[in-house]
GROMACS .gro file of C-alpha atoms in nm:
model
  119
    1MET     CA    1   1.966   2.440  -1.546
    2MET     CA    2   1.678   2.679  -1.691
    3THR     CA    3   1.687   2.923  -1.992
    4LYS     CA    4   1.608   3.244  -1.977
    5ASN     CA    5   1.258   3.201  -2.165
    6ASP     CA    6   1.214   2.886  -1.874
    7LYS     CA    7   1.276   3.128  -1.600
    8GLU     CA    8   1.063   3.397  -1.785
    9ARG     CA    9   0.775   3.146  -1.760
   10PHE     CA   10   0.819   2.973  -1.448
   11ASN     CA   11   0.849   3.358  -1.230
   12LYS     CA   12   0.502   3.426  -1.390
   13ARG     CA   13   0.347   3.113  -1.237
   14ILE     CA   14   0.021   3.095  -1.050
   15GLY     CA   15   0.146   3.130  -0.676
   16GLY     CA   16   0.045   2.947  -0.381
   17GLU     CA   17   0.146   2.577  -0.339
   18VAL     CA   18   0.460   2.361  -0.492
   19GLN     CA   19   0.425   2.013  -0.548
   20ILE     CA   20   0.794   1.789  -0.491
   21SER     CA   21   0.819   1.440  -0.546
   22ALA     CA   22   1.153   1.204  -0.493
   23ASP     CA   23   1.144   0.954  -0.763
   24ILE     CA   24   1.374   0.626  -0.793
   25ARG     CA   25   1.425   0.434  -1.123
   26VAL     CA   26   1.188   0.163  -1.166
   27SER     CA   27   1.342   0.087  -1.556
   28ASP     CA   28   1.610   0.219  -1.751
   29PHE     CA   29   1.406   0.470  -1.908
   30MET     CA   30   1.143   0.508  -1.661
   31THR     CA   31   1.110   0.663  -1.295
   32GLU     CA   32   0.802   0.773  -1.102
   33GLY     CA   33   0.780   0.932  -0.720
   34ALA     CA   34   0.770   0.698  -0.477
   35ALA     CA   35   0.682   1.021  -0.217
   36TYR     CA   36   0.523   1.351  -0.236
   37VAL     CA   37   0.554   1.669  -0.063
   38THR     CA   38   0.286   1.988  -0.085
   39ILE     CA   39   0.378   2.316   0.060
   40THR     CA   40   0.131   2.577   0.032
   41GLU     CA   41   0.279   2.978   0.064
   42SER     CA   42   0.015   3.058   0.292
   43THR     CA   43   0.136   2.807   0.571
   44GLU     CA   44   0.538   2.791   0.512
   45SER     CA   45   0.590   3.084   0.290
   46SER     CA   46   0.929   3.084   0.391
   47LEU     CA   47   0.991   2.724   0.239
   48TYR     CA   48   0.758   2.777  -0.020
   49GLU     CA   49   0.996   3.045  -0.152
   50ARG     CA   50   1.356   2.868  -0.070
   51VAL     CA   51   1.189   2.538  -0.293
   52CYS     CA   52   1.044   2.770  -0.553
   53GLN     CA   53   1.447   2.987  -0.587
   54TYR     CA   54   1.594   2.665  -0.552
   55ALA     CA   55   1.428   2.525  -0.818
   56LEU     CA   56   1.477   2.843  -1.076
   57GLN     CA   57   1.824   2.781  -1.028
   58HIS     CA   58   1.912   2.462  -1.034
   59GLY     CA   59   1.578   2.272  -1.220
   60GLU     CA   60   1.615   2.120  -1.566
   61ASP     CA   61   1.402   2.064  -1.816
   62LEU     CA   62   1.105   2.298  -1.738
   63GLN     CA   63   0.740   2.178  -1.867
   64GLY     CA   64   0.434   2.073  -1.860
   65MET     CA   65   0.309   1.804  -1.682
   66PHE     CA   66  -0.007   1.705  -1.556
   67LYS     CA   67  -0.291   1.899  -1.405
   68ASP     CA   68  -0.531   1.859  -1.139
   69GLU     CA   69  -0.916   2.048  -1.108
   70LYS     CA   70  -0.768   2.329  -1.046
   71TYR     CA   71  -0.448   2.406  -1.221
   72GLU     CA   72  -0.243   2.272  -1.523
   73TYR     CA   73   0.138   2.238  -1.437
   74MET     CA   74   0.466   2.327  -1.510
   75SER     CA   75   0.719   2.039  -1.317
   76CYS     CA   76   1.141   2.123  -1.337
   77PHE     CA   77   1.408   1.847  -1.281
   78VAL     CA   78   1.710   1.830  -0.981
   79CYS     CA   79   1.946   1.579  -1.036
   80ASN     CA   80   2.146   1.670  -0.795
   81VAL     CA   81   2.043   1.441  -0.518
   82ALA     CA   82   2.289   1.521  -0.276
   83ALA     CA   83   2.220   1.871  -0.293
   84PHE     CA   84   1.926   1.936  -0.271
   85ARG     CA   85   1.906   1.715   0.033
   86ALA     CA   86   2.197   1.922   0.191
   87ASN     CA   87   1.895   2.222   0.176
   88PHE     CA   88   1.579   2.077   0.255
   89GLU     CA   89   1.647   1.762   0.451
   90ASN     CA   90   1.642   1.933   0.812
   91GLU     CA   91   1.287   2.058   0.720
   92GLU     CA   92   1.028   1.845   0.890
   93THR     CA   93   0.793   1.903   0.604
   94LEU     CA   94   0.994   1.751   0.329
   95LYS     CA   95   1.128   1.506   0.525
   96PRO     CA   96   0.875   1.223   0.324
   97LEU     CA   97   1.070   1.298   0.031
   98PHE     CA   98   1.379   1.175   0.221
   99ASN     CA   99   1.265   0.856   0.409
  100HIS     CA  100   1.015   0.695   0.221
  101GLY     CA  101   1.224   0.379   0.171
  102LYS     CA  102   1.089   0.251  -0.188
  103GLY     CA  103   1.469   0.277  -0.283
  104ASP     CA  104   1.753   0.544  -0.431
  105THR     CA  105   1.575   0.881  -0.512
  106VAL     CA  106   1.785   0.954  -0.885
  107GLU     CA  107   1.591   1.293  -0.921
  108PHE     CA  108   1.307   1.561  -0.725
  109VAL     CA  109   1.030   1.710  -0.990
  110ILE     CA  110   0.909   2.012  -0.823
  111SER     CA  111   0.572   2.131  -0.978
  112VAL     CA  112   0.391   2.444  -0.972
  113PRO     CA  113   0.043   2.526  -1.094
  114GLU     CA  114   0.121   2.757  -1.430
  115LYS     CA  115  -0.285   2.830  -1.556
  116ARG     CA  116  -0.557   2.751  -1.391
  117VAL     CA  117  -0.798   2.478  -1.548
  118GLU     CA  118  -1.111   2.608  -1.774
  119ASP     CA  119  -1.460   2.490  -1.680
   0.00000   0.00000   0.00000
């Protein structure tokens, strides 16, 4: 579960998109993304809100993870794969996360923009 401070930080996110990866284990201490999906608030606002709420309730270990040309992202981990699947497997947009065929998913990583990248 996220701490109170983590939840406050997550709630200050820049709205608009959420990225989700299905991670598989590649060694005893390492995972890697097997499938990736981006959900935009403008085209799928209901799913966007559901995923963000799920991350707030069930996400763990909120941390800065990566950046692209526009944003720095914060990410949390959802380790209860079965519960996430039960909540979202019928969503067409998320099907690649459950049907990647690259091995057993050990966690989902949910990432949201935290701040804009300075030029």
